[in-house]
Tab-separated table of C-alpha atoms in Angstrom:
chain	number	residue	atom	x	y	z
A	29	MET	CA	-46.057	-24.492	-7.858
A	30	GLU	CA	-48.326	-25.344	-10.772
A	31	ASP	CA	-46.321	-28.474	-11.603
A	32	LEU	CA	-47.101	-30.135	-8.257
A	33	THR	CA	-49.675	-32.831	-7.651
A	34	GLU	CA	-52.434	-32.251	-5.111
A	35	GLU	CA	-50.628	-34.523	-2.648
A	36	GLU	CA	-47.397	-32.572	-3.096
A	37	ARG	CA	-49.180	-29.248	-2.566
A	38	GLU	CA	-50.721	-30.580	0.634
A	39	LEU	CA	-47.307	-31.724	1.879
A	40	ALA	CA	-45.734	-28.348	1.099
A	41	ALA	CA	-48.565	-26.508	2.870
A	42	MET	CA	-48.363	-28.788	5.909
A	43	VAL	CA	-44.618	-28.318	6.335
A	44	ARG	CA	-44.864	-24.584	5.696
A	45	GLU	CA	-47.408	-24.269	8.512
A	46	PHE	CA	-45.163	-26.319	10.795
A	47	ALA	CA	-42.210	-24.110	9.884
A	48	GLU	CA	-44.117	-20.920	10.633
A	49	THR	CA	-45.751	-22.047	13.883
A	50	VAL	CA	-43.058	-24.281	15.415
A	51	VAL	CA	-39.696	-23.620	13.780
A	52	ALA	CA	-39.700	-19.861	13.178
A	53	PRO	CA	-40.547	-18.771	16.763
A	54	ARG	CA	-37.484	-20.675	18.016
A	55	SER	CA	-35.038	-19.681	15.291
A	56	TYR	CA	-33.503	-16.542	16.760
A	57	GLU	CA	-32.809	-18.055	20.177
A	58	ALA	CA	-31.442	-21.265	18.662
A	59	ASP	CA	-29.117	-19.239	16.460
A	60	ARG	CA	-28.040	-16.966	19.325
A	61	THR	CA	-27.225	-19.860	21.645
A	62	HIS	CA	-25.824	-22.153	18.930
A	63	THR	CA	-28.261	-24.853	20.047
A	64	LEU	CA	-30.065	-27.386	17.882
A	65	PRO	CA	-33.596	-27.698	19.353
A	66	MET	CA	-33.899	-31.457	19.626
A	67	ASP	CA	-37.583	-31.303	20.503
A	68	VAL	CA	-38.239	-29.650	17.138
A	69	VAL	CA	-36.136	-32.336	15.431
A	70	ALA	CA	-38.296	-34.930	17.175
A	71	GLN	CA	-41.448	-33.254	15.872
A	72	MET	CA	-39.991	-33.298	12.360
A	73	GLY	CA	-39.524	-37.022	12.838
A	74	GLU	CA	-43.097	-37.457	14.045
A	75	LEU	CA	-44.313	-35.718	10.890
A	76	GLY	CA	-42.428	-38.314	8.864
A	77	LEU	CA	-40.072	-35.827	7.228
A	78	PHE	CA	-36.925	-37.915	7.705
A	79	GLY	CA	-38.604	-40.855	6.015
A	80	LEU	CA	-40.091	-39.062	3.015
A	81	PRO	CA	-38.087	-40.619	0.134
A	82	PHE	CA	-37.848	-44.144	1.546
A	83	PRO	CA	-40.049	-47.255	1.158
A	84	GLU	CA	-42.604	-48.059	3.819
A	85	GLU	CA	-40.998	-51.447	4.471
A	86	TYR	CA	-38.151	-49.691	6.302
A	87	GLY	CA	-40.386	-47.196	8.076
A	88	GLY	CA	-40.395	-44.562	5.336
A	89	GLN	CA	-43.254	-42.606	3.817
A	90	GLY	CA	-42.999	-44.091	0.332
A	91	GLY	CA	-42.332	-40.707	-1.258
A	92	ASP	CA	-39.507	-39.403	-3.410
A	93	TYR	CA	-36.909	-36.648	-3.660
A	94	MET	CA	-39.518	-34.179	-4.850
A	95	ALA	CA	-41.371	-34.654	-1.576
A	96	LEU	CA	-38.161	-34.295	0.417
A	97	GLY	CA	-37.241	-31.131	-1.454
A	98	LEU	CA	-40.630	-29.556	-0.782
A	99	ALA	CA	-40.218	-30.177	2.952
A	100	ILE	CA	-36.661	-28.837	3.015
A	101	GLU	CA	-37.628	-25.745	1.021
A	102	ALA	CA	-40.481	-24.957	3.407
A	103	ILE	CA	-38.230	-25.191	6.464
A	104	GLY	CA	-35.280	-23.438	4.796
A	105	ARG	CA	-37.532	-20.452	4.220
A	106	VAL	CA	-37.525	-19.712	7.962
A	107	ASP	CA	-34.533	-21.596	9.413
A	108	GLN	CA	-31.612	-22.953	7.438
A	109	SER	CA	-30.110	-24.768	10.424
A	110	LEU	CA	-33.173	-26.980	10.849
A	111	ALA	CA	-33.417	-27.436	7.094
A	112	ILE	CA	-29.824	-28.671	6.811
A	113	THR	CA	-30.415	-30.979	9.777
A	114	LEU	CA	-33.203	-32.615	7.781
A	115	GLU	CA	-31.290	-32.553	4.497
A	116	ALA	CA	-28.152	-34.114	5.955
A	117	GLY	CA	-30.150	-36.559	8.060
A	118	VAL	CA	-31.750	-37.937	4.903
A	119	SER	CA	-29.269	-37.400	2.054
A	120	LEU	CA	-26.067	-38.013	3.973
A	121	GLY	CA	-27.203	-40.079	6.943
A	122	ALA	CA	-29.891	-42.524	5.874
A	123	MET	CA	-29.570	-42.581	2.079
A	124	PRO	CA	-26.114	-44.261	1.986
A	125	ILE	CA	-27.472	-47.074	4.155
A	126	TYR	CA	-30.529	-47.490	1.956
A	127	ARG	CA	-28.583	-47.316	-1.311
A	128	PHE	CA	-25.544	-49.423	-0.434
A	129	GLY	CA	-26.252	-51.295	2.799
A	130	THR	CA	-26.889	-54.979	3.215
A	131	GLU	CA	-30.398	-56.053	4.087
A	132	GLU	CA	-29.239	-56.614	7.656
A	133	GLN	CA	-27.781	-53.098	7.862
A	134	LYS	CA	-30.972	-51.614	6.472
A	135	ARG	CA	-33.203	-53.484	8.901
A	136	GLU	CA	-31.011	-52.534	11.848
A	137	LEU	CA	-30.299	-48.876	11.111
A	138	LEU	CA	-33.009	-47.383	8.918
A	139	PRO	CA	-36.123	-47.534	11.131
A	140	ASP	CA	-34.733	-45.134	13.759
A	141	LEU	CA	-33.145	-42.857	11.145
A	142	LEU	CA	-36.354	-42.579	9.135
A	143	ALA	CA	-38.404	-41.883	12.263
A	144	GLY	CA	-36.071	-39.107	13.396
A	145	ARG	CA	-35.198	-41.052	16.549
A	146	ALA	CA	-31.572	-41.188	15.399
A	147	LEU	CA	-29.238	-39.174	13.201
A	148	ALA	CA	-26.091	-40.130	11.318
A	149	GLY	CA	-23.152	-38.193	9.867
A	150	PHE	CA	-21.384	-38.442	6.526
A	151	GLY	CA	-17.598	-38.400	6.939
A	152	LEU	CA	-16.169	-37.410	3.572
A	153	THR	CA	-14.406	-34.042	3.877
A	154	GLU	CA	-10.917	-33.866	5.386
A	155	PRO	CA	-8.459	-31.017	6.035
A	156	GLU	CA	-6.702	-31.865	2.736
A	157	ALA	CA	-9.627	-33.428	0.877
A	158	GLY	CA	-12.702	-31.348	0.168
A	159	SER	CA	-14.060	-31.350	-3.356
A	160	ASP	CA	-10.974	-33.414	-4.224
A	161	ALA	CA	-12.237	-36.402	-2.258
A	162	GLY	CA	-9.667	-38.572	-4.021
A	163	ALA	CA	-7.069	-36.941	-1.771
A	164	THR	CA	-8.497	-38.858	1.208
A	165	ARG	CA	-5.862	-39.619	3.848
A	166	THR	CA	-7.965	-41.410	6.452
A	167	THR	CA	-7.008	-45.076	6.362
A	168	ALA	CA	-8.660	-48.321	7.380
A	169	ARG	CA	-6.789	-51.630	7.537
A	170	LEU	CA	-8.101	-55.071	8.279
A	171	ASP	CA	-6.769	-56.654	11.444
A	172	GLY	CA	-8.380	-60.050	11.744
A	173	ASP	CA	-12.120	-59.450	11.657
A	174	GLU	CA	-11.902	-55.723	12.435
A	175	TRP	CA	-11.215	-52.508	10.577
A	176	VAL	CA	-8.687	-50.231	12.291
A	177	ILE	CA	-9.324	-46.613	11.306
A	178	ASP	CA	-6.909	-43.675	11.604
A	179	GLY	CA	-7.387	-40.145	10.348
A	180	SER	CA	-9.658	-37.137	10.623
A	181	LYS	CA	-12.720	-35.597	9.051
A	182	GLN	CA	-14.060	-32.051	9.199
A	183	PHE	CA	-17.312	-30.110	8.809
A	184	ILE	CA	-19.447	-33.184	9.617
A	185	THR	CA	-23.123	-32.350	10.133
A	186	ASN	CA	-25.265	-34.211	12.702
A	187	SER	CA	-22.175	-35.963	14.083
A	188	GLY	CA	-22.434	-34.960	17.736
A	189	THR	CA	-26.080	-34.658	18.709
A	190	SER	CA	-27.618	-36.545	21.595
A	191	ILE	CA	-29.275	-38.919	19.110
A	192	THR	CA	-26.379	-39.401	16.677
A	193	ARG	CA	-26.039	-43.146	16.195
A	194	PHE	CA	-23.050	-43.422	13.855
A	195	VAL	CA	-21.009	-41.776	11.128
A	196	THR	CA	-20.236	-43.280	7.751
A	197	VAL	CA	-16.661	-42.517	6.706
A	198	THR	CA	-14.630	-42.886	3.558
A	199	ALA	CA	-11.166	-44.335	4.091
A	200	VAL	CA	-8.268	-45.620	2.039
A	201	THR	CA	-8.324	-49.415	2.353
A	202	GLY	CA	-5.583	-50.222	-0.146
A	203	ALA	CA	-4.130	-49.291	-3.536
A	204	GLU	CA	-4.393	-50.760	-6.984
A	205	GLY	CA	-2.444	-49.658	-10.048
A	206	GLY	CA	-1.113	-46.640	-8.170
A	207	ARG	CA	-4.628	-45.444	-7.307
A	208	LYS	CA	-6.153	-45.349	-3.859
A	209	GLU	CA	-8.818	-47.888	-3.035
A	210	ILE	CA	-11.464	-45.970	-1.092
A	211	SER	CA	-14.114	-47.816	0.877
A	212	THR	CA	-16.922	-46.769	3.184
A	213	ILE	CA	-17.231	-47.928	6.785
A	214	ILE	CA	-19.895	-47.426	9.447
A	215	VAL	CA	-18.437	-46.202	12.751
A	216	PRO	CA	-20.855	-46.150	15.728
A	217	ASN	CA	-20.651	-43.196	18.089
A	218	GLY	CA	-18.910	-44.244	21.281
A	219	THR	CA	-16.411	-46.469	19.488
A	220	PRO	CA	-13.077	-46.352	21.394
A	221	GLY	CA	-10.595	-44.293	19.415
A	222	PHE	CA	-13.361	-42.303	17.679
A	223	THR	CA	-13.587	-38.752	19.020
A	224	VAL	CA	-16.211	-36.165	18.154
A	225	GLU	CA	-14.301	-32.938	18.699
A	226	ALA	CA	-15.736	-29.649	19.987
A	227	PRO	CA	-18.286	-27.974	17.713
A	228	TYR	CA	-17.196	-25.286	15.290
A	229	ASP	CA	-17.687	-21.571	15.878
A	230	LYS	CA	-19.330	-20.856	12.518
A	231	VAL	CA	-20.396	-17.769	10.591
A	232	GLY	CA	-23.841	-19.226	10.001
A	233	TRP	CA	-26.005	-22.321	10.439
A	234	ASN	CA	-25.318	-21.747	14.122
A	235	ALA	CA	-28.009	-24.121	15.367
A	236	SER	CA	-26.798	-26.923	13.110
A	237	ASP	CA	-24.631	-29.579	14.776
A	238	THR	CA	-21.206	-29.613	13.072
A	239	HIS	CA	-17.952	-31.136	14.344
A	240	PRO	CA	-14.506	-32.310	13.298
A	241	LEU	CA	-13.905	-36.026	13.890
A	242	THR	CA	-10.725	-37.859	14.892
A	243	PHE	CA	-9.982	-41.566	14.515
A	244	THR	CA	-7.046	-43.049	16.401
A	245	GLY	CA	-6.926	-46.809	16.076
A	246	ALA	CA	-10.716	-46.947	16.108
A	247	ARG	CA	-11.855	-50.551	15.678
A	248	VAL	CA	-15.140	-51.680	14.164
A	249	PRO	CA	-16.269	-55.103	12.898
A	250	ALA	CA	-15.362	-56.044	9.332
A	251	GLY	CA	-19.091	-56.322	8.700
A	252	ASN	CA	-19.400	-52.548	9.105
A	253	LEU	CA	-18.165	-52.131	5.542
A	254	LEU	CA	-20.876	-50.293	3.608
A	255	GLY	CA	-21.155	-51.516	0.045
A	256	ASP	CA	-18.366	-53.328	-1.763
A	257	ARG	CA	-14.755	-52.700	-0.882
A	258	GLY	CA	-13.213	-50.070	-3.155
A	259	THR	CA	-16.522	-48.517	-4.236
A	260	GLY	CA	-16.724	-45.844	-1.535
A	261	PHE	CA	-15.600	-42.883	-3.625
A	262	ARG	CA	-17.860	-43.686	-6.572
A	263	SER	CA	-20.817	-44.415	-4.304
A	264	PHE	CA	-20.537	-41.164	-2.427
A	265	LEU	CA	-20.265	-39.135	-5.617
A	266	SER	CA	-23.704	-40.470	-6.531
A	267	ILE	CA	-24.962	-39.569	-3.057
A	268	LEU	CA	-23.671	-36.028	-3.546
A	269	ASP	CA	-25.565	-35.729	-6.841
A	270	GLU	CA	-28.815	-36.448	-5.016
A	271	GLY	CA	-27.844	-34.225	-2.119
A	272	ARG	CA	-27.349	-31.276	-4.447
A	273	ILE	CA	-31.031	-31.385	-5.331
A	274	ALA	CA	-31.929	-31.176	-1.654
A	275	ILE	CA	-29.449	-28.346	-1.056
A	276	ALA	CA	-30.930	-26.519	-4.050
A	277	ALA	CA	-34.371	-26.837	-2.474
A	278	LEU	CA	-33.012	-25.446	0.791
A	279	ALA	CA	-31.413	-22.519	-1.042
A	280	THR	CA	-34.651	-21.806	-2.879
A	281	GLY	CA	-36.476	-21.670	0.429
A	282	ALA	CA	-33.897	-19.257	1.801
A	283	ALA	CA	-34.196	-17.047	-1.293
A	284	GLU	CA	-37.980	-17.012	-0.931
A	285	GLY	CA	-37.779	-16.236	2.787
A	286	CYS	CA	-35.623	-13.215	2.007
A	287	LEU	CA	-38.012	-12.065	-0.726
A	288	GLU	CA	-41.105	-12.340	1.450
A	289	ALA	CA	-39.480	-10.518	4.344
A	290	ALA	CA	-38.199	-7.748	2.068
A	291	VAL	CA	-41.590	-7.245	0.395
A	292	GLU	CA	-43.361	-7.008	3.740
A	293	TYR	CA	-40.756	-4.604	5.129
A	294	ALA	CA	-40.794	-2.408	2.011
A	295	LYS	CA	-44.569	-2.047	2.246
A	296	SER	CA	-44.460	-1.048	5.920
A	297	ARG	CA	-41.354	1.158	5.886
A	298	THR	CA	-41.979	4.846	5.260
A	299	VAL	CA	-39.198	6.935	3.692
A	300	PHE	CA	-39.565	10.591	2.790
A	301	GLY	CA	-43.295	10.438	3.332
A	302	SER	CA	-44.166	7.304	1.327
A	303	ALA	CA	-43.789	3.549	1.536
A	304	LEU	CA	-40.423	2.215	0.454
A	305	SER	CA	-42.299	-0.168	-1.841
A	306	THR	CA	-43.448	2.779	-3.988
A	307	ARG	CA	-39.851	3.616	-4.932
A	308	GLN	CA	-38.889	2.232	-8.319
A	309	ASN	CA	-35.391	1.208	-7.218
A	310	ALA	CA	-36.911	-0.891	-4.414
A	311	GLN	CA	-39.477	-2.361	-6.807
A	312	PHE	CA	-36.753	-3.392	-9.251
A	313	THR	CA	-34.722	-4.987	-6.460
A	314	LEU	CA	-37.729	-6.989	-5.289
A	315	ALA	CA	-38.626	-7.978	-8.850
A	316	ARG	CA	-35.125	-9.375	-9.414
A	317	MET	CA	-35.400	-11.280	-6.142
A	318	ARG	CA	-38.681	-12.802	-7.319
A	319	ALA	CA	-37.138	-13.839	-10.618
A	320	ARG	CA	-34.285	-15.600	-8.785
A	321	VAL	CA	-36.733	-17.589	-6.626
A	322	HIS	CA	-38.739	-18.631	-9.667
A	323	THR	CA	-35.666	-19.739	-11.614
A	324	ALA	CA	-34.170	-21.613	-8.673
A	325	ARG	CA	-37.406	-23.479	-8.009
A	326	LEU	CA	-37.784	-24.503	-11.643
A	327	ALA	CA	-34.202	-25.792	-11.632
A	328	TRP	CA	-34.481	-28.016	-8.571
A	329	HIS	CA	-37.961	-29.261	-9.514
A	330	HIS	CA	-36.600	-30.349	-12.902
A	331	ALA	CA	-33.634	-32.151	-11.342
A	332	ALA	CA	-35.883	-33.870	-8.784
A	333	ARG	CA	-38.346	-35.042	-11.444
A	334	LEU	CA	-35.480	-36.498	-13.486
A	335	ARG	CA	-34.042	-38.294	-10.470
A	336	ASP	CA	-37.405	-39.670	-9.385
A	337	SER	CA	-38.169	-40.984	-12.892
A	338	GLY	CA	-34.862	-42.843	-13.058
A	339	ARG	CA	-33.317	-40.621	-15.716
A	340	PRO	CA	-29.796	-39.082	-15.631
A	341	PHE	CA	-29.805	-35.945	-13.496
A	342	ALA	CA	-26.226	-35.119	-12.457
A	343	GLU	CA	-25.918	-32.100	-14.753
A	344	GLN	CA	-29.354	-30.771	-13.786
A	345	ALA	CA	-28.554	-31.228	-10.082
A	346	ALA	CA	-25.371	-29.210	-10.562
A	347	ILE	CA	-27.282	-26.481	-12.401
A	348	ALA	CA	-29.924	-26.414	-9.673
A	349	LYS	CA	-27.343	-26.083	-6.920
A	350	LEU	CA	-25.442	-23.399	-8.823
A	351	VAL	CA	-28.503	-21.303	-9.614
A	352	SER	CA	-30.227	-21.664	-6.253
A	353	GLY	CA	-27.100	-21.104	-4.164
A	354	GLU	CA	-26.423	-17.864	-5.963
A	355	ALA	CA	-30.102	-16.898	-5.675
A	356	ALA	CA	-30.026	-17.368	-1.913
A	357	MET	CA	-26.852	-15.335	-1.498
A	358	ASP	CA	-27.990	-12.558	-3.840
A	359	ASN	CA	-31.441	-12.351	-2.256
A	360	ALA	CA	-29.952	-12.287	1.234
A	361	ARG	CA	-27.716	-9.396	0.239
A	362	ASP	CA	-30.556	-7.473	-1.408
A	363	ALA	CA	-32.982	-8.134	1.450
A	364	THR	CA	-30.421	-6.876	3.945
A	365	GLN	CA	-30.057	-3.695	1.882
A	366	VAL	CA	-33.827	-3.194	1.812
A	367	PHE	CA	-33.929	-3.555	5.603
A	368	GLY	CA	-31.105	-1.040	6.036
A	369	GLY	CA	-29.713	-0.961	9.561
A	370	ASN	CA	-32.293	-3.476	10.763
A	371	GLY	CA	-30.903	-5.939	8.251
A	372	PHE	CA	-27.685	-5.985	10.272
A	373	MET	CA	-29.485	-7.089	13.441
A	374	ASN	CA	-29.562	-10.843	14.060
A	375	GLU	CA	-33.086	-10.733	15.442
A	376	PHE	CA	-34.310	-10.177	11.881
A	377	PRO	CA	-34.447	-13.300	9.700
A	378	VAL	CA	-32.740	-11.604	6.744
A	379	ALA	CA	-29.601	-11.053	8.831
A	380	ARG	CA	-29.470	-14.749	9.660
A	381	HIS	CA	-30.088	-15.649	6.025
A	382	TYR	CA	-27.246	-13.327	5.041
A	383	ARG	CA	-24.829	-15.242	7.278
A	384	ASP	CA	-26.305	-18.655	6.528
A	385	SER	CA	-26.510	-18.438	2.755
A	386	LYS	CA	-22.820	-18.232	1.918
A	387	ILE	CA	-22.289	-21.908	2.759
A	388	LEU	CA	-24.857	-22.781	0.082
A	389	GLU	CA	-22.214	-21.806	-2.490
A	390	ILE	CA	-19.660	-24.072	-0.801
A	391	GLY	CA	-21.180	-27.153	0.844
A	392	GLU	CA	-21.893	-30.385	-1.090
A	393	GLY	CA	-19.693	-29.136	-3.909
A	394	THR	CA	-18.539	-25.563	-4.377
A	395	THR	CA	-19.833	-23.304	-7.129
A	396	GLU	CA	-16.653	-24.105	-9.022
A	397	VAL	CA	-17.316	-27.841	-8.785
A	398	GLN	CA	-20.825	-27.337	-10.175
A	399	LEU	CA	-19.376	-25.386	-13.079
A	400	LEU	CA	-16.896	-28.199	-13.671
A	401	VAL	CA	-19.701	-30.788	-13.739
A	402	ILE	CA	-21.668	-28.668	-16.206
A	403	ALA	CA	-18.606	-28.069	-18.378
A	404	ARG	CA	-17.894	-31.794	-18.554
A	405	SER	CA	-21.469	-32.429	-19.628
A	406	LEU	CA	-20.700	-30.155	-22.584
A	407	GLY	CA	-17.798	-32.409	-23.543
A	408	LEU	CA	-15.176	-30.007	-22.268
A	409	ALA	CA	-12.354	-32.108	-20.812
A	410	GLY	CA	-9.518	-30.616	-18.846
């Protein structure tokens, strides 16, 4: 991490220690019971992690996306569920309010979100609208001074915790020139007609809070519109660009966690009278794992530096997510192989990383979407 400032190195070290001493000892039980440890979330809030990239005037830490990525990477190294709770809480929960909210909305909602006292969900994906968000079917119509919302969302992180305050949803609010007008609306939890359905039974990220949402005539004030009417789709695409940097950081942490565990295991495991680490095939596997971590970290650091300096970063964010997601999945597979039968036991972190890492090639834009973004940056239209 030679490119980091002294302050950034101190932050990374602080969060890494927290991850090892507080998060890691709870990870197996949280995964086994599919329970998000809210006391750990509260401690993350007390450390200021949810407020890292926000101004101090709203209760933030005055940092940037580089700082956020360092924190997410450190936690993702030992527990992806807690890392995605932080990532979604910032990138998908608080950031839309900060970027597009009115001053009144910011003053009302951000302080608790940035302190980790509250969480918020990001309602974009639907059963028929994933990466093709333009296929949104959820609707919102004005009835007097209220929006009436009907539809459903799926795979919504942080939408049903005990401290979830609201979800921000995209909805069709009209049509113009044959194209859907998509707007963004804040829907508080507890709104009549808004139902947080039962949690999913997932392959991985078992301790992360994830639910489908249903809206049946749910009414919220007209003032709950977030940003200008008709700008919801475009606004959330920009949010996803930023989020991909954070996901890339998470994936890099996961890839590094797998590498470190595999190196330690290979040194301690004796096969045919000598340490597994002395076998050239094991050495080559571990060397490739190290190269993936290095490449992934360079990619997300570059994207974060571009974003934080105000320069275009969409292509670099896509590259970072592509490279790091594949690094996490490949390292999880190789680490599991190094561990042998133990790698198939959930009590070992590499087994949990193996299950958790696949979603890193899907969530916040699939691998194919990242390739499409990169191809378009090359001037390849389709």
